[in-house]
Amino acid sequence: MRIPLSWLRESAQVPAGATAEDVMADLVKVGFEEEAVHRPTDALRGPVVVGQVLSLVKEPQSNGKTINWCQVRVVPEGQEQTLTGKGIDPSGVQGIVCGAHNFVEGDKVVVTLPGAVLPGDFHVSARKTYGHMSAGMIASVRELGIGEDHDGILVLSRIGLDPEIGTDAMELLGLYDEAAEINVTPDRGYAFSIRGVAREYAHATGTVFTDPASKVNAPASLTGGYGVKINDDAPIYGNPGCDRFVARTVRGVDATRPTPPWMSSRLRLAGIRSISLPVDISNYVMLELGQPLHFYDQDKLSGDIVVRRAVVGEKLTTLDGKERALDPEDLLITDDSGPIGVAGVMGGASTEVSDATSTVLIEAAHFEEVSISRSRRRHKLPSEASKRFERGVDWQVANIAAQRAVDLLVELAGGTADETGTDVGTAPDAVSIALPADFAAQRIGIDFTEEQIVTSLEDLGAVVEKSDGGWTVSAPSWRQDLETKEDLSEEIARLVGYDQIPATLPVAPPGRGLTRVQQQRRRLIQSLADAGLTEVLAYPFVSKAANDTFGVAEAGAARTAVKLANPISEEHGYLRTSVLPGLIEVAKRNHSRGFRDLALFEAGLVFLPGESVGTASIPPLGVKPADEVLDALYDGVPAQPLHVAAVLTGHDSPAAAGHTPRLWDWADALDIARLIGDVLGVEVVVAQGQHQAFHPGRAAQLSLRTGEVVGYAGELHPKLLAASDMPARSVALEINADALFEAAADVIVARHISTFPVATQDVALVVPQEVPADAVLAALREGAGELLENVALFDVYAGKGIEDGKKSLAFGLRFRANDRTLTADEASAARESAVAVAAERFGAVQR
């Protein structure tokens, strides 16, 4: 919200010398955030004065242009020029070359004299041009920075001004004013007005506030005006979309009259472009009182106005010239011809006020926040009106705002107001809040006095009545956000002063610290970082193709994903079902920037929808839903397990003298998977696997001992790497961490470490080519018995000396007893027992 200081001073006691920075510093005390300062004099400096064109000689030029050689008086005749400087003529008459042709002799114009600086750091000086010494410039509104019109210079009579020659034009046009811009949070919509900000400034400074609404003499009741009916047969959450509609008529309006400079100047500083007098008046009243208005050309209306919901198939061409398909949830303003506006958002083109309009119908209505917010988002149609309505507008100010608009149309546009009017609707119930005497102190930590509490609430505009054990507080109509005693406590703290709240460290509540899953997650992520991998975070939004490739192991298999209703990009319109797509994008981006040797990992949620997502309806606000409603909501939320994924590309270490780095390969991906299992105390079973995103022959399936598949690891598919411009033989893994957390024991018990020596035995077994090495290893582990401490595969060979269709697997077996030193015979017997089981299951033969 931009606040012109001259406007703010009409309702609050802002010191004469206060700057926009001073005002913002005061407003910060009551919870607003500083945004910016808007000060025309930062870009425009004088001397800029009113001049009168004495003579104008048109001189055609060789380049085809015609310039005007003008003599312009900038000091009243008979008076001396008091300004000095190079190029300023002491006679008070300046010779100026001008290329515009929209003025004549006798016109009063704005003259920038030598020494002036215009927006864009343009310095005005006397210079020779077109054969003349031009000492100054006759300015357009664009050159002055007060508009976009650059077709001709600013003729003051056309904006209703006839000032004395030599008058300071910057003061005349309100260019010495400045505006403070603050950020208004969604719960404080009342502050989108001078009325609301002035009240807050008075709170911050302890000065007197004068409500601008109190200066308007509005009739106590209105009857006999234009016909209006409210017919909302489909209210959202049971709240009618419109609960008040005030209509007033002003006849004989001259819509072509210029907007007075004081009004256009304030609107400009407030960030609103001056368009026409009727439009400017509606915007001015909205900024002053916070009540959006809409003006209709009454002669274009047919029949009574009806406020209703849209019908399927209805369309409306709005003021921006676009035809919009309406939704049955849209709240409309209609007449006998059909829709003439989307309520609270934007009016229709068919009833727009134009220069030919003579009878204006003023609408000042109160619309329900949710209806307006949904329509604004649905049609992607933000407006100053919708910004206020969706945050809440004062129900009581509608008739006052309508009267203020009537007064301005009569004063500035020469209209005549009808004595009749329309005011239909039902006032909302007043909000009454019970505030225990000690509640605010308990919540805030300050022992507020009774005077502080009562004064703060009354300053807000609330009605405070003493009750047993505290007070009963009736919130003011412009503070719809005040609904609970917690809200009142926050307001008391805000107005007494946040700086009064003592700084104390909170006491940690008793408990057992992190949960089991939180501990596991931290341990897992830390172990991967300790192993040399770098943690990254990727966007959870992916393409349909990425989910189809990584979301299921088999190409073409059924896969469901959550589609975003309003994605940032249509190319990334789904929630991920795998972490790998985003991780690969991160690796690809790093490769494009010259980083080739990468070991990246991410721990993040994936989104796996069930048969149904969401619920048929949303529970109403303000009431705790029943247990079955909550259960239905939770059932509609997709499963979101934590997955851990890693991508390894390039080499495992930097090259150095005497050191040749090794390329990452599929075995490294398996080692990381095993590391994850070891850290969590879960055995990860590795077996030959197939996944469409991985190399057909270099992929492993990761499972639990129960047989549940928890992930895949190995070399990424060559076609996928080529499509992503990734190095060949890049490897990756992804594992369901939540499944491992669930399978892990509550307490991991360390194994007993024997002090007796180990006995090592090696064995090489020839088995059919299709037999997985992990299956043979499991057989050896089972057959070796309790003396076996560890078994590991250290060589795979197929070739000369090995029968076709077979391979040789070499295993190292480590035996150890807890109570004695093993003999060679005991170790050999255990090895032979292990080989026997492998031979029985797979026909394994020792080499």
PDB file of C-alpha atoms in Angstrom, residues 49-277:
ATOM      1  CA  VAL A  49       7.386  27.169 -13.504  1.00  0.00           C
ATOM      2  CA  VAL A  50       4.144  28.179 -15.201  1.00  0.00           C
ATOM      3  CA  GLY A  51       4.710  30.096 -18.425  1.00  0.00           C
ATOM      4  CA  GLN A  52       2.491  31.745 -21.044  1.00  0.00           C
ATOM      5  CA  VAL A  53       3.173  31.473 -24.757  1.00  0.00           C
ATOM      6  CA  LEU A  54       3.470  35.053 -26.111  1.00  0.00           C
ATOM      7  CA  SER A  55       4.292  34.164 -29.692  1.00  0.00           C
ATOM      8  CA  LEU A  56       4.687  31.056 -31.797  1.00  0.00           C
ATOM      9  CA  VAL A  57       6.414  31.002 -35.214  1.00  0.00           C
ATOM     10  CA  LYS A  58       6.283  27.777 -37.235  1.00  0.00           C
ATOM     11  CA  GLU A  59       9.543  27.103 -39.079  1.00  0.00           C
ATOM     12  CA  PRO A  60       9.756  24.189 -41.569  1.00  0.00           C
ATOM     13  CA  GLN A  61      13.081  22.361 -41.525  1.00  0.00           C
ATOM     14  CA  SER A  62      15.113  20.587 -44.188  1.00  0.00           C
ATOM     15  CA  ASN A  63      14.512  17.214 -42.484  1.00  0.00           C
ATOM     16  CA  GLY A  64      10.770  17.522 -43.063  1.00  0.00           C
ATOM     17  CA  LYS A  65       9.913  18.565 -39.498  1.00  0.00           C
ATOM     18  CA  THR A  66       8.303  21.819 -38.480  1.00  0.00           C
ATOM     19  CA  ILE A  67       9.394  23.398 -35.222  1.00  0.00           C
ATOM     20  CA  ASN A  68       7.867  26.203 -33.209  1.00  0.00           C
ATOM     21  CA  TRP A  69      10.054  29.133 -32.197  1.00  0.00           C
ATOM     22  CA  CYS A  70       8.298  30.405 -29.082  1.00  0.00           C
ATOM     23  CA  GLN A  71       8.587  33.364 -26.796  1.00  0.00           C
ATOM     24  CA  VAL A  72       7.339  32.312 -23.356  1.00  0.00           C
ATOM     25  CA  ARG A  73       6.803  34.633 -20.425  1.00  0.00           C
ATOM     26  CA  VAL A  74       7.772  32.974 -17.114  1.00  0.00           C
ATOM     27  CA  VAL A  75       7.486  36.061 -14.845  1.00  0.00           C
ATOM     28  CA  PRO A  76       4.360  38.233 -14.505  1.00  0.00           C
ATOM     29  CA  GLU A  77       4.560  41.288 -16.739  1.00  0.00           C
ATOM     30  CA  GLY A  78       6.091  44.231 -14.939  1.00  0.00           C
ATOM     31  CA  GLN A  79       7.921  42.063 -12.374  1.00  0.00           C
ATOM     32  CA  GLU A  80      11.604  41.178 -12.313  1.00  0.00           C
ATOM     33  CA  GLN A  81      13.021  37.690 -12.770  1.00  0.00           C
ATOM     34  CA  THR A  82      14.328  36.582  -9.375  1.00  0.00           C
ATOM     35  CA  LEU A  83      15.829  33.320 -10.646  1.00  0.00           C
ATOM     36  CA  THR A  84      19.429  33.407 -11.759  1.00  0.00           C
ATOM     37  CA  GLY A  85      21.542  31.000 -13.679  1.00  0.00           C
ATOM     38  CA  LYS A  86      23.077  30.422 -17.067  1.00  0.00           C
ATOM     39  CA  GLY A  87      20.377  30.678 -19.737  1.00  0.00           C
ATOM     40  CA  ILE A  88      17.683  32.323 -17.568  1.00  0.00           C
ATOM     41  CA  ASP A  89      16.721  35.618 -19.198  1.00  0.00           C
ATOM     42  CA  PRO A  90      16.415  38.518 -16.695  1.00  0.00           C
ATOM     43  CA  SER A  91      13.563  39.952 -18.753  1.00  0.00           C
ATOM     44  CA  GLY A  92      11.323  37.036 -17.764  1.00  0.00           C
ATOM     45  CA  VAL A  93      10.772  35.981 -21.392  1.00  0.00           C
ATOM     46  CA  GLN A  94      12.480  32.796 -22.599  1.00  0.00           C
ATOM     47  CA  GLY A  95      13.081  31.855 -26.226  1.00  0.00           C
ATOM     48  CA  ILE A  96      12.277  28.138 -26.586  1.00  0.00           C
ATOM     49  CA  VAL A  97      12.236  25.727 -29.516  1.00  0.00           C
ATOM     50  CA  CYS A  98       9.375  23.201 -29.285  1.00  0.00           C
ATOM     51  CA  GLY A  99       8.439  20.367 -31.621  1.00  0.00           C
ATOM     52  CA  ALA A 100       4.898  19.818 -30.318  1.00  0.00           C
ATOM     53  CA  HIS A 101       1.898  21.383 -32.038  1.00  0.00           C
ATOM     54  CA  ASN A 102      -0.971  21.001 -29.571  1.00  0.00           C
ATOM     55  CA  PHE A 103      -0.801  24.537 -28.145  1.00  0.00           C
ATOM     56  CA  VAL A 104      -1.347  28.090 -29.334  1.00  0.00           C
ATOM     57  CA  GLU A 105      -0.423  31.634 -28.362  1.00  0.00           C
ATOM     58  CA  GLY A 106      -1.863  32.541 -24.991  1.00  0.00           C
ATOM     59  CA  ASP A 107      -1.791  29.013 -23.558  1.00  0.00           C
ATOM     60  CA  LYS A 108      -0.308  28.542 -20.133  1.00  0.00           C
ATOM     61  CA  VAL A 109       2.186  25.705 -20.036  1.00  0.00           C
ATOM     62  CA  VAL A 110       4.825  24.136 -17.787  1.00  0.00           C
ATOM     63  CA  VAL A 111       8.320  25.429 -18.518  1.00  0.00           C
ATOM     64  CA  THR A 112      11.495  23.729 -17.311  1.00  0.00           C
ATOM     65  CA  LEU A 113      14.112  26.452 -17.111  1.00  0.00           C
ATOM     66  CA  PRO A 114      17.879  25.975 -17.523  1.00  0.00           C
ATOM     67  CA  GLY A 115      19.230  24.213 -14.453  1.00  0.00           C
ATOM     68  CA  ALA A 116      16.212  21.918 -14.073  1.00  0.00           C
ATOM     69  CA  VAL A 117      16.646  18.118 -14.038  1.00  0.00           C
ATOM     70  CA  LEU A 118      13.963  15.841 -15.496  1.00  0.00           C
ATOM     71  CA  PRO A 119      13.376  12.119 -14.834  1.00  0.00           C
ATOM     72  CA  GLY A 120      16.051  10.028 -16.519  1.00  0.00           C
ATOM     73  CA  ASP A 121      18.720  12.487 -15.273  1.00  0.00           C
ATOM     74  CA  PHE A 122      18.030  14.822 -18.204  1.00  0.00           C
ATOM     75  CA  HIS A 123      19.604  18.220 -17.476  1.00  0.00           C
ATOM     76  CA  VAL A 124      17.928  21.226 -19.083  1.00  0.00           C
ATOM     77  CA  SER A 125      20.281  23.917 -20.351  1.00  0.00           C
ATOM     78  CA  ALA A 126      20.417  26.665 -22.926  1.00  0.00           C
ATOM     79  CA  ARG A 127      21.649  25.259 -26.210  1.00  0.00           C
ATOM     80  CA  LYS A 128      21.621  26.141 -29.853  1.00  0.00           C
ATOM     81  CA  THR A 129      19.245  24.103 -31.972  1.00  0.00           C
ATOM     82  CA  TYR A 130      17.503  24.680 -35.306  1.00  0.00           C
ATOM     83  CA  GLY A 131      19.276  28.008 -35.616  1.00  0.00           C
ATOM     84  CA  HIS A 132      18.043  29.410 -32.286  1.00  0.00           C
ATOM     85  CA  MET A 133      19.356  29.544 -28.737  1.00  0.00           C
ATOM     86  CA  SER A 134      16.673  27.557 -26.906  1.00  0.00           C
ATOM     87  CA  ALA A 135      16.742  28.379 -23.196  1.00  0.00           C
ATOM     88  CA  GLY A 136      14.446  25.841 -21.568  1.00  0.00           C
ATOM     89  CA  MET A 137      11.786  23.354 -22.516  1.00  0.00           C
ATOM     90  CA  ILE A 138       7.995  23.314 -22.648  1.00  0.00           C
ATOM     91  CA  ALA A 139       7.193  19.993 -20.949  1.00  0.00           C
ATOM     92  CA  SER A 140       4.814  17.120 -21.588  1.00  0.00           C
ATOM     93  CA  VAL A 141       3.360  14.992 -18.786  1.00  0.00           C
ATOM     94  CA  ARG A 142       5.730  12.179 -19.695  1.00  0.00           C
ATOM     95  CA  GLU A 143       8.761  14.460 -19.491  1.00  0.00           C
ATOM     96  CA  LEU A 144       7.608  15.552 -16.045  1.00  0.00           C
ATOM     97  CA  GLY A 145       7.173  11.902 -14.991  1.00  0.00           C
ATOM     98  CA  ILE A 146       3.464  12.307 -14.172  1.00  0.00           C
ATOM     99  CA  GLY A 147       1.971  10.291 -17.038  1.00  0.00           C
ATOM    100  CA  GLU A 148       2.625   8.461 -20.275  1.00  0.00           C
ATOM    101  CA  ASP A 149       1.194  11.002 -22.750  1.00  0.00           C
ATOM    102  CA  HIS A 150       3.985  12.253 -25.007  1.00  0.00           C
ATOM    103  CA  ASP A 151       1.916  13.321 -28.021  1.00  0.00           C
ATOM    104  CA  GLY A 152       1.998  16.944 -26.942  1.00  0.00           C
ATOM    105  CA  ILE A 153       2.905  19.323 -24.177  1.00  0.00           C
ATOM    106  CA  LEU A 154       0.838  19.870 -21.024  1.00  0.00           C
ATOM    107  CA  VAL A 155      -1.624  22.743 -21.507  1.00  0.00           C
ATOM    108  CA  LEU A 156      -2.801  23.719 -18.032  1.00  0.00           C
ATOM    109  CA  SER A 157      -6.251  24.966 -19.069  1.00  0.00           C
ATOM    110  CA  ARG A 158      -7.104  21.454 -20.271  1.00  0.00           C
ATOM    111  CA  ILE A 159      -6.751  20.104 -16.754  1.00  0.00           C
ATOM    112  CA  GLY A 160      -8.833  22.912 -15.292  1.00  0.00           C
ATOM    113  CA  LEU A 161      -6.008  25.198 -14.151  1.00  0.00           C
ATOM    114  CA  ASP A 162      -5.401  28.902 -14.737  1.00  0.00           C
ATOM    115  CA  PRO A 163      -2.495  29.770 -12.424  1.00  0.00           C
ATOM    116  CA  GLU A 164      -0.500  32.972 -12.293  1.00  0.00           C
ATOM    117  CA  ILE A 165       2.537  33.156 -14.549  1.00  0.00           C
ATOM    118  CA  GLY A 166       5.716  32.190 -12.701  1.00  0.00           C
ATOM    119  CA  THR A 167       3.919  29.907 -10.230  1.00  0.00           C
ATOM    120  CA  ASP A 168       6.004  26.949  -9.048  1.00  0.00           C
ATOM    121  CA  ALA A 169       4.594  24.210 -11.308  1.00  0.00           C
ATOM    122  CA  MET A 170       5.933  21.421  -9.109  1.00  0.00           C
ATOM    123  CA  GLU A 171       3.863  22.636  -6.185  1.00  0.00           C
ATOM    124  CA  LEU A 172       0.896  23.246  -8.487  1.00  0.00           C
ATOM    125  CA  LEU A 173       1.000  19.642  -9.717  1.00  0.00           C
ATOM    126  CA  GLY A 174       1.644  18.112  -6.284  1.00  0.00           C
ATOM    127  CA  LEU A 175       5.171  17.014  -7.121  1.00  0.00           C
ATOM    128  CA  TYR A 176       6.584  17.942  -3.715  1.00  0.00           C
ATOM    129  CA  ASP A 177       4.413  15.282  -2.105  1.00  0.00           C
ATOM    130  CA  GLU A 178       5.863  11.841  -1.329  1.00  0.00           C
ATOM    131  CA  ALA A 179       4.518   8.406  -0.516  1.00  0.00           C
ATOM    132  CA  ALA A 180       5.568   5.694   1.921  1.00  0.00           C
ATOM    133  CA  GLU A 181       4.953   2.128   0.737  1.00  0.00           C
ATOM    134  CA  ILE A 182       4.307  -0.605   3.287  1.00  0.00           C
ATOM    135  CA  ASN A 183       3.593  -4.320   3.021  1.00  0.00           C
ATOM    136  CA  VAL A 184       0.119  -5.250   4.237  1.00  0.00           C
ATOM    137  CA  THR A 185      -0.351  -8.819   5.468  1.00  0.00           C
ATOM    138  CA  PRO A 186      -3.470 -10.736   4.312  1.00  0.00           C
ATOM    139  CA  ASP A 187      -5.169 -10.517   7.724  1.00  0.00           C
ATOM    140  CA  ARG A 188      -5.052  -6.718   7.802  1.00  0.00           C
ATOM    141  CA  GLY A 189      -7.019  -5.753   4.712  1.00  0.00           C
ATOM    142  CA  TYR A 190      -8.330  -2.633   6.454  1.00  0.00           C
ATOM    143  CA  ALA A 191      -4.852  -1.130   5.978  1.00  0.00           C
ATOM    144  CA  PHE A 192      -5.369  -0.999   2.184  1.00  0.00           C
ATOM    145  CA  SER A 193      -6.832   2.470   2.745  1.00  0.00           C
ATOM    146  CA  ILE A 194      -5.830   5.875   4.049  1.00  0.00           C
ATOM    147  CA  ARG A 195      -8.502   5.388   6.692  1.00  0.00           C
ATOM    148  CA  GLY A 196      -6.876   2.206   7.991  1.00  0.00           C
ATOM    149  CA  VAL A 197      -3.271   3.405   7.795  1.00  0.00           C
ATOM    150  CA  ALA A 198      -4.099   6.714   9.505  1.00  0.00           C
ATOM    151  CA  ARG A 199      -5.680   4.810  12.388  1.00  0.00           C
ATOM    152  CA  GLU A 200      -2.536   2.647  12.690  1.00  0.00           C
ATOM    153  CA  TYR A 201      -0.299   5.728  12.545  1.00  0.00           C
ATOM    154  CA  ALA A 202      -2.264   7.198  15.427  1.00  0.00           C
ATOM    155  CA  HIS A 203      -1.764   3.919  17.353  1.00  0.00           C
ATOM    156  CA  ALA A 204       1.986   4.057  16.693  1.00  0.00           C
ATOM    157  CA  THR A 205       2.483   7.708  17.647  1.00  0.00           C
ATOM    158  CA  GLY A 206      -0.208   8.217  20.283  1.00  0.00           C
ATOM    159  CA  THR A 207      -1.710  11.084  18.298  1.00  0.00           C
ATOM    160  CA  VAL A 208      -5.329  11.829  17.369  1.00  0.00           C
ATOM    161  CA  PHE A 209      -7.020   9.998  14.511  1.00  0.00           C
ATOM    162  CA  THR A 210      -9.787  11.648  12.481  1.00  0.00           C
ATOM    163  CA  ASP A 211     -11.888   9.090  10.655  1.00  0.00           C
ATOM    164  CA  PRO A 212     -12.462  10.312   7.068  1.00  0.00           C
ATOM    165  CA  ALA A 213     -15.762   8.410   7.126  1.00  0.00           C
ATOM    166  CA  SER A 214     -16.962  10.741   9.884  1.00  0.00           C
ATOM    167  CA  LYS A 215     -16.647  13.714   7.509  1.00  0.00           C
ATOM    168  CA  VAL A 216     -19.207  12.244   5.092  1.00  0.00           C
ATOM    169  CA  ASN A 217     -22.850  13.121   5.702  1.00  0.00           C
ATOM    170  CA  ALA A 218     -24.561   9.932   4.509  1.00  0.00           C
ATOM    171  CA  PRO A 219     -28.326   9.434   4.841  1.00  0.00           C
ATOM    172  CA  ALA A 220     -29.454   7.123   7.622  1.00  0.00           C
ATOM    173  CA  SER A 221     -31.550   5.073   5.201  1.00  0.00           C
ATOM    174  CA  LEU A 222     -32.081   4.802   1.468  1.00  0.00           C
ATOM    175  CA  THR A 223     -35.268   3.863  -0.375  1.00  0.00           C
ATOM    176  CA  GLY A 224     -36.825   4.248  -3.799  1.00  0.00           C
ATOM    177  CA  GLY A 225     -33.593   3.877  -5.759  1.00  0.00           C
ATOM    178  CA  TYR A 226     -32.588   1.613  -8.614  1.00  0.00           C
ATOM    179  CA  GLY A 227     -33.936  -1.921  -8.256  1.00  0.00           C
ATOM    180  CA  VAL A 228     -31.480  -4.431  -6.787  1.00  0.00           C
ATOM    181  CA  LYS A 229     -32.071  -8.058  -5.792  1.00  0.00           C
ATOM    182  CA  ILE A 230     -29.655 -10.415  -4.031  1.00  0.00           C
ATOM    183  CA  ASN A 231     -30.308 -14.013  -5.084  1.00  0.00           C
ATOM    184  CA  ASP A 232     -27.442 -16.305  -4.097  1.00  0.00           C
ATOM    185  CA  ASP A 233     -28.842 -19.834  -4.331  1.00  0.00           C
ATOM    186  CA  ALA A 234     -25.434 -21.557  -4.011  1.00  0.00           C
ATOM    187  CA  PRO A 235     -23.496 -19.873  -1.182  1.00  0.00           C
ATOM    188  CA  ILE A 236     -19.998 -21.176  -0.480  1.00  0.00           C
ATOM    189  CA  TYR A 237     -19.752 -22.773   2.980  1.00  0.00           C
ATOM    190  CA  GLY A 238     -23.232 -21.403   3.618  1.00  0.00           C
ATOM    191  CA  ASN A 239     -22.065 -17.774   3.462  1.00  0.00           C
ATOM    192  CA  PRO A 240     -23.927 -15.585   0.946  1.00  0.00           C
ATOM    193  CA  GLY A 241     -21.677 -14.059  -1.682  1.00  0.00           C
ATOM    194  CA  CYS A 242     -23.228 -10.607  -1.193  1.00  0.00           C
ATOM    195  CA  ASP A 243     -24.832  -9.376   2.023  1.00  0.00           C
ATOM    196  CA  ARG A 244     -25.126  -5.652   1.227  1.00  0.00           C
ATOM    197  CA  PHE A 245     -25.645  -3.666  -1.958  1.00  0.00           C
ATOM    198  CA  VAL A 246     -25.876   0.131  -1.951  1.00  0.00           C
ATOM    199  CA  ALA A 247     -26.793   1.934  -5.191  1.00  0.00           C
ATOM    200  CA  ARG A 248     -26.912   5.695  -5.777  1.00  0.00           C
ATOM    201  CA  THR A 249     -27.682   7.663  -8.947  1.00  0.00           C
ATOM    202  CA  VAL A 250     -26.066  10.913 -10.115  1.00  0.00           C
ATOM    203  CA  ARG A 251     -27.494  12.597 -13.235  1.00  0.00           C
ATOM    204  CA  GLY A 252     -26.143  15.280 -15.558  1.00  0.00           C
ATOM    205  CA  VAL A 253     -22.554  14.159 -15.123  1.00  0.00           C
ATOM    206  CA  ASP A 254     -19.930  15.607 -17.489  1.00  0.00           C
ATOM    207  CA  ALA A 255     -17.532  12.669 -17.757  1.00  0.00           C
ATOM    208  CA  THR A 256     -15.142  14.658 -19.965  1.00  0.00           C
ATOM    209  CA  ARG A 257     -14.160  17.116 -17.247  1.00  0.00           C
ATOM    210  CA  PRO A 258     -10.492  16.858 -16.258  1.00  0.00           C
ATOM    211  CA  THR A 259      -9.440  15.231 -13.027  1.00  0.00           C
ATOM    212  CA  PRO A 260      -8.162  17.963 -10.680  1.00  0.00           C
ATOM    213  CA  PRO A 261      -4.375  17.864 -10.200  1.00  0.00           C
ATOM    214  CA  TRP A 262      -4.641  17.276  -6.448  1.00  0.00           C
ATOM    215  CA  MET A 263      -6.580  14.061  -7.085  1.00  0.00           C
ATOM    216  CA  SER A 264      -4.486  12.792  -9.995  1.00  0.00           C
ATOM    217  CA  SER A 265      -1.327  13.558  -8.029  1.00  0.00           C
ATOM    218  CA  ARG A 266      -2.478  11.501  -5.047  1.00  0.00           C
ATOM    219  CA  LEU A 267      -3.638   8.635  -7.248  1.00  0.00           C
ATOM    220  CA  ARG A 268      -0.307   8.634  -9.072  1.00  0.00           C
ATOM    221  CA  LEU A 269       1.660   8.518  -5.818  1.00  0.00           C
ATOM    222  CA  ALA A 270      -0.631   5.719  -4.637  1.00  0.00           C
ATOM    223  CA  GLY A 271       0.321   3.731  -7.745  1.00  0.00           C
ATOM    224  CA  ILE A 272      -2.909   4.174  -9.749  1.00  0.00           C
ATOM    225  CA  ARG A 273      -2.963   5.742 -13.196  1.00  0.00           C
ATOM    226  CA  SER A 274      -5.396   8.565 -13.849  1.00  0.00           C
ATOM    227  CA  ILE A 275      -7.898   7.457 -16.527  1.00  0.00           C
ATOM    228  CA  SER A 276     -10.979   9.684 -16.481  1.00  0.00           C
ATOM    229  CA  LEU A 277     -12.803  11.726 -13.871  1.00  0.00           C
TER     230      LEU A 277
END
